PDB file of C-alpha atoms in Angstrom:
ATOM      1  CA  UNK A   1     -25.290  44.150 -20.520  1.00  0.00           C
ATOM      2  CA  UNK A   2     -26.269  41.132 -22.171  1.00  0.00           C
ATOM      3  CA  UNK A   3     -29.626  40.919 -24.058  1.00  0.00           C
ATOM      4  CA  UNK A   4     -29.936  37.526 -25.859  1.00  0.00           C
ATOM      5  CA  UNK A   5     -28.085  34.555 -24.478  1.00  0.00           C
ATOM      6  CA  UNK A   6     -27.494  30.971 -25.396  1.00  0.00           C
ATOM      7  CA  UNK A   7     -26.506  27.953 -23.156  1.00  0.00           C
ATOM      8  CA  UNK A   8     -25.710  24.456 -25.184  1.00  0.00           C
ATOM      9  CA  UNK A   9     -26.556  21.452 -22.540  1.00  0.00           C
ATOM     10  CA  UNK A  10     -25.673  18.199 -22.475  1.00  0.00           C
ATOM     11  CA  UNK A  11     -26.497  15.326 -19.473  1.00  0.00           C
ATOM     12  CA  UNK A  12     -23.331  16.562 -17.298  1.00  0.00           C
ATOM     13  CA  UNK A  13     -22.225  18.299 -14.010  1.00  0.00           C
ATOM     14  CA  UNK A  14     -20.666  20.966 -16.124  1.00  0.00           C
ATOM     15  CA  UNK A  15     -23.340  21.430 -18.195  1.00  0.00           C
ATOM     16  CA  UNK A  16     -25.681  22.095 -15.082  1.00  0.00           C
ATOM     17  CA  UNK A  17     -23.165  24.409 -13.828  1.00  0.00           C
ATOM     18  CA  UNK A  18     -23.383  25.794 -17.519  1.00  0.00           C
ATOM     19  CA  UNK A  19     -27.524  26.584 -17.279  1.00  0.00           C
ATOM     20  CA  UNK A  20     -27.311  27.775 -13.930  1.00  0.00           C
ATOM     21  CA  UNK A  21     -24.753  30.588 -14.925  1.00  0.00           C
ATOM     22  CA  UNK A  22     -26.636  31.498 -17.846  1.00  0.00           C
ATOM     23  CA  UNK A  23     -29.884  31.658 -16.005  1.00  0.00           C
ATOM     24  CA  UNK A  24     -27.907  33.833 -13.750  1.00  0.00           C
ATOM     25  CA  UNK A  25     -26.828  35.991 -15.821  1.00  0.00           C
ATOM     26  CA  UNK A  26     -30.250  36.213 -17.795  1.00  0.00           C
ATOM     27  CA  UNK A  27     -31.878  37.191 -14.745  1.00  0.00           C
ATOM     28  CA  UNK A  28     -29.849  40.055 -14.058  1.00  0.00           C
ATOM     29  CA  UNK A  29     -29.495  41.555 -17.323  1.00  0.00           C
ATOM     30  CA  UNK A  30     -33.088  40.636 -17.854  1.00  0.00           C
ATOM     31  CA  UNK A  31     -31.512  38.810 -21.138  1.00  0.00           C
ATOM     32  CA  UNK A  32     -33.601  36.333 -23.427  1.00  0.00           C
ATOM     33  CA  UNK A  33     -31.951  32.747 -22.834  1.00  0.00           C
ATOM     34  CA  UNK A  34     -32.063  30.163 -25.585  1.00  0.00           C
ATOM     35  CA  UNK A  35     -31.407  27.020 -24.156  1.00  0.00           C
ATOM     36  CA  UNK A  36     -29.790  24.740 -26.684  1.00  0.00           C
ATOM     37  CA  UNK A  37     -29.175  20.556 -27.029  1.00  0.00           C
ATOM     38  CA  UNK A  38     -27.651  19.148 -30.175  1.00  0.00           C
ATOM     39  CA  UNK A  39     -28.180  15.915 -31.361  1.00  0.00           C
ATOM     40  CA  UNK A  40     -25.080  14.271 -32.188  1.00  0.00           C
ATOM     41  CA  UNK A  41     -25.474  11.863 -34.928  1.00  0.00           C
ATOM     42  CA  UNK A  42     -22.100  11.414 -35.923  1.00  0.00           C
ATOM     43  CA  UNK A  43     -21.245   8.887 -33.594  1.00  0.00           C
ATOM     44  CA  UNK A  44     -24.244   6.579 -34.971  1.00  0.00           C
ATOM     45  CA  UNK A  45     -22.359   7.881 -38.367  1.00  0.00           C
ATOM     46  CA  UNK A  46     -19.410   5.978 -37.309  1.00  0.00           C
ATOM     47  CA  UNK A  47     -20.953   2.725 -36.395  1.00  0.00           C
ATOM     48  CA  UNK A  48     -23.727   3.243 -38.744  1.00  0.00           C
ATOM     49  CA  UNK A  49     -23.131  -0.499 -40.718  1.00  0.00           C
ATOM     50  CA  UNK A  50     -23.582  -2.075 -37.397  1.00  0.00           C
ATOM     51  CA  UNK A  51     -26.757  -0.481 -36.365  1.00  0.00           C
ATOM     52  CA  UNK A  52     -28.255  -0.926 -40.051  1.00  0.00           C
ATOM     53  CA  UNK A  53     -27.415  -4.531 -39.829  1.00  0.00           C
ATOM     54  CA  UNK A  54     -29.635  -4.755 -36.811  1.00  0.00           C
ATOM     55  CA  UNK A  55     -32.405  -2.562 -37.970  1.00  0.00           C
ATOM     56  CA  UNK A  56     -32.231  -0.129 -35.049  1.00  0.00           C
ATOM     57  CA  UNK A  57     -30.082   3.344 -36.603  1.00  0.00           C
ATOM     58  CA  UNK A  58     -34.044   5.029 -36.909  1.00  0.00           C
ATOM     59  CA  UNK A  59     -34.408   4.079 -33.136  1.00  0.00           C
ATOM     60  CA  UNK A  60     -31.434   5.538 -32.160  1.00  0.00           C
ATOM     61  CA  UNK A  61     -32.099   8.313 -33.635  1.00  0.00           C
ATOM     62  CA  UNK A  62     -35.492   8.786 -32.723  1.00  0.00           C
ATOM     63  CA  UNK A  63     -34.034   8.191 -28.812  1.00  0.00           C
ATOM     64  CA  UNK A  64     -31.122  10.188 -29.391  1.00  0.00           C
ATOM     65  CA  UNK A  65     -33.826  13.085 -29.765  1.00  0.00           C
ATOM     66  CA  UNK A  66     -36.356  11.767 -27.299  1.00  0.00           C
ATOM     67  CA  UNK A  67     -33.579  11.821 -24.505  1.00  0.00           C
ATOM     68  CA  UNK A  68     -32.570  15.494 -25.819  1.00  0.00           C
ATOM     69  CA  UNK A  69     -36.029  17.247 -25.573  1.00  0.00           C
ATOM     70  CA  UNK A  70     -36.681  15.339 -22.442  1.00  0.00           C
ATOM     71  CA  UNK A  71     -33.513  17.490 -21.315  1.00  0.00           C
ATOM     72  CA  UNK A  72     -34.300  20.399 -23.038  1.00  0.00           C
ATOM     73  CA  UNK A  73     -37.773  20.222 -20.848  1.00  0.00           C
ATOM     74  CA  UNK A  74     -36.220  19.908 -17.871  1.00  0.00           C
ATOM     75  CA  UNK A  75     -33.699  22.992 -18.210  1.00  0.00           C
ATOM     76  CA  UNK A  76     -36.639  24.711 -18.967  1.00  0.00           C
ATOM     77  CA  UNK A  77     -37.799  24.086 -15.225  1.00  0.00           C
ATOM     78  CA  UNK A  78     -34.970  25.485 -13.577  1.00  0.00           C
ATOM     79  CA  UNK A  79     -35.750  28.994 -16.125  1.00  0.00           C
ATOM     80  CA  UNK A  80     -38.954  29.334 -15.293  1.00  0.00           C
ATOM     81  CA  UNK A  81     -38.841  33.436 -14.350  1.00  0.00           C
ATOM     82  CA  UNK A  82     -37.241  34.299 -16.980  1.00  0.00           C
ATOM     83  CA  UNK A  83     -37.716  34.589 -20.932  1.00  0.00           C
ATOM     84  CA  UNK A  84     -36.336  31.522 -22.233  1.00  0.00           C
ATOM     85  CA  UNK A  85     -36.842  29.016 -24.677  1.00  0.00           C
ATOM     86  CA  UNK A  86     -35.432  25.340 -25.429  1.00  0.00           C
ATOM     87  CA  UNK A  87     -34.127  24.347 -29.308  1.00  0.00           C
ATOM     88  CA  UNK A  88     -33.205  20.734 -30.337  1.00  0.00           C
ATOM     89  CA  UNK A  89     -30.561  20.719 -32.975  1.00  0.00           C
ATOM     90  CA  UNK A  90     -29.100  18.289 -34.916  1.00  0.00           C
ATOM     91  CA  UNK A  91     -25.484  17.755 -35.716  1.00  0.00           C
ATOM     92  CA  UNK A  92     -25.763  16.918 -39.263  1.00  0.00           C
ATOM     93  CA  UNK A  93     -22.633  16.209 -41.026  1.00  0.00           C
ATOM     94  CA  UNK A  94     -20.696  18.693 -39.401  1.00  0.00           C
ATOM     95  CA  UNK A  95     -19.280  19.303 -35.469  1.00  0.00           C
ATOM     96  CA  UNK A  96     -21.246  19.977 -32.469  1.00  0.00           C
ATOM     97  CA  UNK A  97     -19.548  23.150 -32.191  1.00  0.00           C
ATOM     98  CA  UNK A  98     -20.606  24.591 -35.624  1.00  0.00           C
ATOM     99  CA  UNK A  99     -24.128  24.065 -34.974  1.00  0.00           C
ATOM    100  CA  UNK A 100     -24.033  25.617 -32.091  1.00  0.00           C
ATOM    101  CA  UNK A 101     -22.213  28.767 -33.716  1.00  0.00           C
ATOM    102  CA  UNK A 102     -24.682  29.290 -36.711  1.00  0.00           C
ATOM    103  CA  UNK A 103     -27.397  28.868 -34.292  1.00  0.00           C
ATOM    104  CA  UNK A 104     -26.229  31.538 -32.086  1.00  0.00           C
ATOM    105  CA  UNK A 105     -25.210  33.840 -35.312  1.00  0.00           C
ATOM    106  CA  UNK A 106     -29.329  33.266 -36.629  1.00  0.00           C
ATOM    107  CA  UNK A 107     -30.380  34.121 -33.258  1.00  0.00           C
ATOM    108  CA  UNK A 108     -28.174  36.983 -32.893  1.00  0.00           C
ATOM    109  CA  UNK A 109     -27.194  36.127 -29.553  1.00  0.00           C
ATOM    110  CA  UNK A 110     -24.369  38.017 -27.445  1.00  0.00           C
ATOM    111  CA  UNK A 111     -23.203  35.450 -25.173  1.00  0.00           C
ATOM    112  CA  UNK A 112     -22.732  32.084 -24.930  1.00  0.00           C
ATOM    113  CA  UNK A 113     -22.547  29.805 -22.000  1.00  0.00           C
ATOM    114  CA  UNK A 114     -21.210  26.294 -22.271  1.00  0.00           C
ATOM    115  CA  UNK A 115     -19.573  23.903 -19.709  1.00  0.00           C
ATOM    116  CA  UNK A 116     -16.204  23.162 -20.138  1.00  0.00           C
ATOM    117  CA  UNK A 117     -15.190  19.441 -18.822  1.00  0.00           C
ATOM    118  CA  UNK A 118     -11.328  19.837 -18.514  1.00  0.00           C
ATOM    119  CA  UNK A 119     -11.214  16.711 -20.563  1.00  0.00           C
ATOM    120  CA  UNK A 120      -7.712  15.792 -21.719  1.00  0.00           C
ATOM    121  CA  UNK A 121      -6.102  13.157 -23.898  1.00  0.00           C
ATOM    122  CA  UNK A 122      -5.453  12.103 -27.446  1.00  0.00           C
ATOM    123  CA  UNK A 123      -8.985  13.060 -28.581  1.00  0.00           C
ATOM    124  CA  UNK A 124      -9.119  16.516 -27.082  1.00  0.00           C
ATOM    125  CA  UNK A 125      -5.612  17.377 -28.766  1.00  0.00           C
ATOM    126  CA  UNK A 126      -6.434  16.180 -32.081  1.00  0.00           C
ATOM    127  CA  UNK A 127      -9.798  17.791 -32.240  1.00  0.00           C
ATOM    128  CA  UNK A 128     -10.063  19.616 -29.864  1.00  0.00           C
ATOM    129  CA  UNK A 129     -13.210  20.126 -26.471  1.00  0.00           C
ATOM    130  CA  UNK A 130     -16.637  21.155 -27.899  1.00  0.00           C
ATOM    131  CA  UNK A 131     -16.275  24.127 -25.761  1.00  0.00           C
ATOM    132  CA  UNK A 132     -12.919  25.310 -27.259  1.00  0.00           C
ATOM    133  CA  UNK A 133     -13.794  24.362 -30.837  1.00  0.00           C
ATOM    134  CA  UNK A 134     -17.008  26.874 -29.476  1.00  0.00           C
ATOM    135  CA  UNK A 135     -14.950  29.704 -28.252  1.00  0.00           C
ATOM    136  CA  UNK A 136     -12.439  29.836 -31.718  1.00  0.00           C
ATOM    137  CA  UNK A 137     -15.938  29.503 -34.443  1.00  0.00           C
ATOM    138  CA  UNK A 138     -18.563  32.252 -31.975  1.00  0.00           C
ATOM    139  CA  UNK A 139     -18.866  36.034 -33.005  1.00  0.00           C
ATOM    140  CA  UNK A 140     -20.159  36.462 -29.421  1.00  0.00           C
ATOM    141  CA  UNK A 141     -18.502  35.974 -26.512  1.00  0.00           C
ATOM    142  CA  UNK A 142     -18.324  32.651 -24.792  1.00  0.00           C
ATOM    143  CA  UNK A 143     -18.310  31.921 -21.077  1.00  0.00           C
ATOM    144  CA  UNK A 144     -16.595  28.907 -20.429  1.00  0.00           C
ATOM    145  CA  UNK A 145     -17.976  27.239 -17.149  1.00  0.00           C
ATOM    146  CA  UNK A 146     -16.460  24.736 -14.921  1.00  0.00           C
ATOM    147  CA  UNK A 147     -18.697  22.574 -12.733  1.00  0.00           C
ATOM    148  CA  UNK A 148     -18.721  23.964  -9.377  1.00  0.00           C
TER     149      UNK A 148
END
């Protein structure tokens, strides 16, 4: 039985699928749920010299975490019987993934949910899905979810 769980969301089907099963599961095991968005700054990283050029990398930024809370809050809606709470993170210098692990580690959390979007190409092979990159860093076990 599961007693503390975490679910990383992003804006996608599979990530929906994602909070549903964890709220799922939650409920039944009568689990705390951490519901958790990261912030991925590495892409502004990347084009970085264009955005500073124009002034707006603090705006992005500042959306970038706007849009995530604004997420975050809505999750929250669809967990409202159960003990859960939301947690922006921020990707800073280092994957998506990794935050995600030490988060889970801190919070001492058993299980965690993420979507898996059966993504394939160059990018996938060479670094490899979020979700896998997830499943090889986690002490705990992780749930891969399709959308369904």
């Amino acid at each position: 039985m599961y007693k503390n769980i975490l679910v990383a969301i992003d804006d996608s089907e599979t990530s929906r699928s994602a909070l549903t099963e964890a709220v799922h599961i939650a409920r039944t095991s009568q689990a705390k749920l951490h519901i958790v968005h990261v912030v991925d700054e590495i892409l502004l990283n990347m084009h970085g010299h264009a955005m500073l050029d124009m002034g707006g990398a603090n705006t992005a930024v500042s959306n970038l975490r706007q849009a995530g809370q604004q997420l975050l809050d809505d999750a929250l809606k669809n967990a409202a019987d159960i003990d859960a709470d939301a947690i922006l993170l921020e990707a800073l210098k280092r994957r998506v993934s990794e935050t995600i692990a030490e988060k889970a580690r801190e919070l001492h959390v058993d299980l965690i949910v993420i979507g898996r979007h059966g993504q394939r190409g160059l990018a996938t092979i060479l670094l490899g899905s979020v979700a896998e990159q997830l499943a090889r860093l986690s002490e705990a076990s992780v749930l891969l979810v399709r959308k369904h």
